[in-house]
Tab-separated table of C-alpha atoms and ligand atoms in Angstrom:
chain	number	residue	atom	x	y	z
A	1	MET	CA	130.273	-69.857	153.469
A	2	PRO	CA	130.460	-73.690	153.415
A	3	GLY	CA	133.110	-75.211	151.157
A	4	ILE	CA	132.895	-78.047	148.643
A	5	GLU	CA	133.167	-80.551	151.528
A	6	LYS	CA	129.508	-79.833	152.383
A	7	LEU	CA	128.537	-81.012	148.920
A	8	LEU	CA	130.843	-84.053	148.907
A	9	LEU	CA	129.709	-85.179	152.363
A	10	GLY	CA	126.137	-84.872	151.117
A	11	ILE	CA	126.960	-87.291	148.305
A	12	LEU	CA	128.420	-89.733	150.831
A	13	ARG	CA	125.141	-89.625	152.796
A	14	TYR	CA	123.210	-90.079	149.529
A	15	ARG	CA	125.247	-93.207	148.696
A	16	VAL	CA	124.341	-94.774	152.057
A	17	ASN	CA	120.740	-93.623	152.438
A	18	THR	CA	119.195	-92.953	149.045
A	19	ARG	CA	121.044	-94.399	146.069
A	20	TRP	CA	119.871	-97.986	146.491
A	21	LYS	CA	116.247	-96.851	146.781
A	22	LEU	CA	116.482	-95.066	143.435
A	23	LEU	CA	117.966	-97.922	141.405
A	24	GLU	CA	114.622	-99.671	140.931
A	25	GLN	CA	112.989	-96.374	139.944
A	26	PHE	CA	115.744	-95.662	137.419
A	27	GLN	CA	115.079	-99.017	135.756
A	28	ARG	CA	111.291	-98.537	135.751
A	29	VAL	CA	111.563	-95.080	134.226
A	30	LYS	CA	114.076	-96.253	131.627
A	31	ASP	CA	111.656	-98.926	130.390
A	32	ASN	CA	108.422	-96.989	130.842
A	33	PRO	CA	108.911	-93.232	131.074
A	34	GLU	CA	105.796	-91.272	132.018
A	35	PRO	CA	106.926	-87.728	132.825
A	36	THR	CA	104.175	-85.334	133.941
A	37	SER	CA	105.573	-81.956	133.026
A	38	VAL	CA	108.218	-79.729	131.593
A	39	PHE	CA	108.778	-77.539	134.628
A	40	PHE	CA	110.459	-74.155	134.263
A	41	THR	CA	111.628	-72.386	137.373
A	42	CYS	CA	114.288	-70.011	138.662
A	43	ILE	CA	117.873	-70.965	139.496
A	44	ASP	CA	117.398	-69.575	143.025
A	45	SER	CA	118.921	-71.995	145.561
A	46	ARG	CA	115.841	-71.671	147.799
A	47	VAL	CA	113.404	-72.949	145.175
A	48	LEU	CA	113.481	-76.689	145.868
A	49	ALA	CA	110.773	-77.571	143.398
A	50	THR	CA	111.346	-81.318	143.518
A	51	LYS	CA	110.807	-81.127	147.306
A	52	PHE	CA	107.630	-79.080	147.332
A	53	MET	CA	106.182	-81.266	144.559
A	54	ASP	CA	107.375	-84.418	146.365
A	55	SER	CA	108.784	-85.510	142.993
A	56	GLN	CA	110.003	-88.981	142.220
A	57	VAL	CA	112.409	-90.223	139.573
A	58	GLY	CA	111.045	-89.568	136.086
A	59	ASP	CA	108.285	-87.138	137.079
A	60	ASN	CA	109.422	-83.888	135.472
A	61	PHE	CA	111.823	-82.339	133.038
A	62	VAL	CA	113.165	-79.391	135.040
A	63	VAL	CA	114.642	-76.327	133.362
A	64	ARG	CA	116.039	-73.497	135.431
A	65	SER	CA	117.034	-70.009	134.403
A	66	ALA	CA	117.557	-66.685	136.153
A	67	GLY	CA	114.036	-65.328	136.619
A	68	ASN	CA	112.432	-68.430	135.035
A	69	LEU	CA	112.509	-66.657	131.689
A	70	ILE	CA	111.679	-68.483	128.477
A	71	PRO	CA	112.780	-66.543	125.375
A	72	HIS	CA	109.960	-65.709	122.958
A	73	ALA	CA	110.110	-67.606	119.663
A	74	CYS	CA	110.877	-64.372	117.812
A	75	ASN	CA	114.179	-64.257	119.725
A	76	PHE	CA	115.133	-67.801	118.707
A	77	SER	CA	117.537	-68.447	115.857
A	78	TYR	CA	120.635	-70.494	115.072
A	79	GLU	CA	122.744	-67.716	116.561
A	80	SER	CA	120.608	-67.463	119.685
A	81	ALA	CA	119.450	-71.057	120.208
A	82	THR	CA	118.439	-71.552	123.844
A	83	THR	CA	117.903	-74.603	125.988
A	84	GLU	CA	114.355	-73.518	126.935
A	85	ALA	CA	112.996	-74.135	123.426
A	86	GLY	CA	115.013	-77.325	123.176
A	87	ALA	CA	113.501	-78.547	126.451
A	88	LEU	CA	109.980	-77.862	125.165
A	89	GLU	CA	110.711	-79.945	122.074
A	90	LEU	CA	112.358	-82.749	124.045
A	91	GLY	CA	109.530	-82.834	126.584
A	92	CYS	CA	106.387	-82.192	124.570
A	93	ILE	CA	107.324	-83.516	121.114
A	94	VAL	CA	109.838	-86.298	121.728
A	95	ASN	CA	108.386	-87.532	125.038
A	96	GLY	CA	104.728	-86.535	124.713
A	97	VAL	CA	104.552	-84.510	127.916
A	98	LYS	CA	101.098	-82.928	128.355
A	99	HIS	CA	101.774	-80.157	130.855
A	100	VAL	CA	104.145	-77.207	130.790
A	101	ILE	CA	104.508	-75.383	134.100
A	102	VAL	CA	106.272	-72.085	134.740
A	103	CYS	CA	106.992	-71.445	138.409
A	104	GLY	CA	108.145	-68.072	139.689
A	105	HIS	CA	108.774	-67.108	143.284
A	106	SER	CA	108.839	-64.264	145.781
A	107	ASP	CA	112.034	-62.359	146.610
A	108	CYS	CA	113.437	-63.398	143.219
A	109	LYS	CA	116.826	-61.714	142.893
A	110	ALA	CA	116.513	-61.698	139.102
A	111	MET	CA	113.066	-60.062	139.250
A	112	ASN	CA	114.286	-57.614	141.894
A	113	LEU	CA	117.098	-56.625	139.506
A	114	LEU	CA	114.714	-56.370	136.542
A	115	TYR	CA	112.450	-54.163	138.658
A	116	SER	CA	115.395	-51.902	139.560
A	117	MET	CA	116.273	-51.600	135.828
A	118	ARG	CA	112.724	-50.814	134.717
A	119	LYS	CA	113.621	-47.295	133.574
A	120	GLU	CA	116.740	-48.334	131.610
A	121	VAL	CA	115.600	-51.578	130.065
A	122	ASP	CA	116.086	-50.245	126.535
A	123	THR	CA	119.824	-49.653	126.982
A	124	LYS	CA	121.791	-52.602	125.629
A	125	GLU	CA	124.461	-52.425	128.292
A	126	GLY	CA	125.299	-54.397	131.399
A	127	GLY	CA	126.662	-57.692	132.617
A	128	PRO	CA	125.409	-61.104	131.486
A	129	LEU	CA	122.568	-61.232	134.024
A	130	GLN	CA	121.413	-57.716	133.198
A	131	LEU	CA	121.454	-58.433	129.457
A	132	TRP	CA	119.563	-61.719	129.916
A	133	LEU	CA	116.891	-59.904	131.936
A	134	LYS	CA	116.665	-56.926	129.589
A	135	ARG	CA	116.487	-59.103	126.473
A	136	HIS	CA	113.894	-61.555	127.739
A	137	GLY	CA	112.197	-59.647	130.562
A	138	ALA	CA	111.238	-56.462	128.714
A	139	ALA	CA	107.804	-57.821	127.784
A	140	SER	CA	107.101	-58.530	131.467
A	141	LEU	CA	108.020	-54.946	132.355
A	142	GLU	CA	105.616	-53.692	129.674
A	143	LYS	CA	102.795	-55.718	131.243
A	144	PHE	CA	103.872	-54.559	134.707
A	145	LYS	CA	103.096	-50.969	133.651
A	146	LEU	CA	99.425	-51.973	133.647
A	147	LEU	CA	99.574	-52.165	137.452
A	148	THR	CA	98.845	-48.593	138.522
A	149	PRO	CA	97.760	-46.751	141.672
A	150	GLU	CA	94.329	-46.292	140.039
A	151	ASN	CA	93.735	-50.049	139.951
A	152	GLU	CA	95.592	-50.584	143.259
A	153	TYR	CA	98.415	-52.326	141.363
A	154	LYS	CA	96.105	-55.244	140.533
A	155	GLY	CA	95.661	-54.859	136.798
A	156	PRO	CA	93.998	-56.611	135.020
A	157	VAL	CA	96.878	-57.750	132.809
A	158	PRO	CA	96.031	-59.403	129.460
A	159	TYR	CA	97.803	-62.476	128.106
A	160	GLN	CA	97.433	-64.609	125.012
A	161	THR	CA	98.231	-68.299	124.761
A	162	ALA	CA	95.732	-70.494	122.881
A	163	ARG	CA	93.184	-67.932	124.012
A	164	ARG	CA	93.210	-64.557	125.640
A	165	PHE	CA	92.946	-64.376	129.410
A	166	GLU	CA	93.304	-61.679	132.039
A	167	ALA	CA	95.025	-61.823	135.394
A	168	PHE	CA	94.536	-59.809	138.548
A	169	ILE	CA	97.893	-59.627	140.264
A	170	ASP	CA	97.995	-60.119	144.027
A	171	PRO	CA	94.512	-58.639	144.573
A	172	GLU	CA	94.881	-59.117	148.341
A	173	ASN	CA	97.962	-56.851	148.148
A	174	ARG	CA	100.177	-59.140	150.217
A	175	PHE	CA	103.381	-58.731	148.197
A	176	ASN	CA	105.702	-55.877	147.240
A	177	LEU	CA	105.966	-54.463	143.722
A	178	ALA	CA	108.962	-56.598	142.720
A	179	ASP	CA	107.012	-59.707	143.768
A	180	LYS	CA	104.028	-58.499	141.748
A	181	LEU	CA	106.404	-58.154	138.770
A	182	SER	CA	107.480	-61.742	139.420
A	183	GLN	CA	103.844	-62.887	139.096
A	184	VAL	CA	103.321	-60.787	135.958
A	185	ASN	CA	106.515	-62.290	134.553
A	186	CYS	CA	105.543	-65.850	135.413
A	187	LEU	CA	102.339	-65.540	133.377
A	188	GLN	CA	104.187	-63.799	130.541
A	189	GLN	CA	106.318	-66.916	130.147
A	190	LEU	CA	103.189	-68.952	129.325
A	191	GLN	CA	102.674	-66.590	126.408
A	192	ASN	CA	106.306	-67.143	125.391
A	193	VAL	CA	105.894	-70.931	125.541
A	194	ALA	CA	102.845	-70.621	123.297
A	195	SER	CA	104.851	-68.576	120.778
A	196	TYR	CA	106.719	-71.639	119.467
A	197	PRO	CA	105.143	-72.839	116.203
A	198	PHE	CA	105.931	-76.499	116.913
A	199	LEU	CA	103.690	-76.310	120.020
A	200	GLN	CA	100.804	-74.183	118.785
A	201	ASP	CA	98.675	-77.015	117.366
A	202	LEU	CA	99.168	-79.093	120.523
A	203	ILE	CA	98.251	-76.163	122.768
A	204	SER	CA	95.275	-75.216	120.634
A	205	ARG	CA	93.961	-78.812	120.765
A	206	GLU	CA	94.694	-78.847	124.524
A	207	GLU	CA	97.001	-81.796	124.124
A	208	VAL	CA	99.574	-79.645	125.879
A	209	LYS	CA	98.321	-77.484	128.748
A	210	LEU	CA	100.098	-74.466	130.188
A	211	HIS	CA	100.095	-73.710	133.908
A	212	ALA	CA	101.638	-71.025	136.106
A	213	MET	CA	102.750	-71.613	139.689
A	214	TRP	CA	104.359	-69.300	142.208
A	215	PHE	CA	106.391	-70.297	145.235
A	216	ASP	CA	106.323	-67.952	148.218
A	217	ILE	CA	109.758	-67.960	149.840
A	218	TYR	CA	108.378	-66.128	152.899
A	219	THR	CA	105.864	-68.852	153.855
A	220	GLY	CA	106.909	-71.918	151.823
A	221	GLU	CA	103.426	-71.993	150.252
A	222	VAL	CA	102.815	-72.769	146.557
A	223	PHE	CA	100.178	-71.004	144.458
A	224	MET	CA	98.691	-71.897	141.078
A	225	PHE	CA	97.068	-69.564	138.604
A	226	SER	CA	93.349	-70.182	138.145
A	227	ARG	CA	92.031	-68.969	134.787
A	228	THR	CA	88.462	-68.943	136.072
A	229	LYS	CA	89.330	-66.947	139.206
A	230	GLN	CA	91.904	-64.915	137.196
A	231	LYS	CA	94.467	-64.962	139.989
A	232	PHE	CA	96.983	-67.144	141.778
A	233	ILE	CA	95.346	-69.203	144.490
A	234	LEU	CA	96.902	-71.283	147.252
A	235	ILE	CA	97.357	-74.990	146.543
A	236	ASN	CA	95.736	-76.580	149.583
A	237	GLN	CA	93.105	-79.198	150.406
A	238	GLN	CA	90.324	-76.641	150.164
A	239	ASN	CA	91.284	-75.433	146.681
A	240	ILE	CA	92.554	-78.634	145.088
A	241	ASN	CA	89.292	-79.652	143.391
A	242	HIS	CA	88.844	-76.195	141.915
A	243	LEU	CA	92.445	-76.182	140.652
A	244	LEU	CA	92.079	-79.624	139.077
A	245	HIS	CA	88.816	-78.649	137.428
A	246	ASP	CA	90.346	-75.397	136.242
A	247	ALA	CA	93.416	-77.145	134.857
A	248	TYR	CA	91.433	-79.674	132.857
A	249	ARG	CA	88.418	-77.648	131.740
A	250	LYS	CA	87.957	-77.179	128.033
A	251	ILE	CA	88.891	-73.745	126.834
A	252	GLU	CA	87.400	-71.729	124.047
A	253	LYS	CA	89.601	-72.266	121.021
A	254	ILE	CA	90.912	-69.525	118.791
A	255	PRO	CA	92.200	-70.391	115.304
A	256	ILE	CA	95.977	-70.214	115.240
A	257	ALA	CA	95.874	-67.520	112.564
A	258	GLU	CA	94.161	-65.216	115.045
A	259	GLN	CA	96.776	-65.747	117.703
A	260	LYS	CA	99.065	-62.781	117.655
A	261	ARG	CA	101.859	-61.816	119.957
A	262	LYS	CA	100.784	-59.102	122.357
B	1	LIG	ZN1	114.491	-66.157	141.193
């Protein structure tokens, strides 16, 4: 296990090779910030989102949590204020960010643990990680039950953001059940983002758009959920036009009063 010297020596290399290149970008962003997204992903050390997105200074607000969970608005109060909701307000309200992305990944240790606890999720016992997953991952486990041998563990699984949509989970059956739960969970977080009243008008008017991505640790590939194809598809040259069209297409609006938590 490398010690702290690995980290400190990395900072020395950064000072020589990178810092001076960033100074101009820091100034430009300070005077003219144009962030693209609020990007939620897992704390996993292998998920180098800024690398696979080739991010530059000022591109994204990045929020990381175990299992890329975003607490539902009904779990938010003064006593249980969380940074996830605060980040949505800072990004989308204060800074006018138009895209919220939730990115899960394969071999997620948090999702693997949630999967192993699927039969005891109602017990309010365990360490901090277990309680975090039970409290905010239970809805994902409920949706996961819709993957059955009868439908070859594909679903469909229903979700509700500004409109209802259905997802077929890993229809090519390339991933194990815990990874399928990770995909179910990733989409569930879009529903949780949409649960915050301060965002609902913006989402309904499509001034804020919600997207799900999934990073495959085994291959290094990144997938994006397509609402028209109802599944995650690979982000590559062949699919990019479809994904862009899918991301920007107008959706059928549902009055906010009809939007209920599922
Ligand atoms: Zn993870």
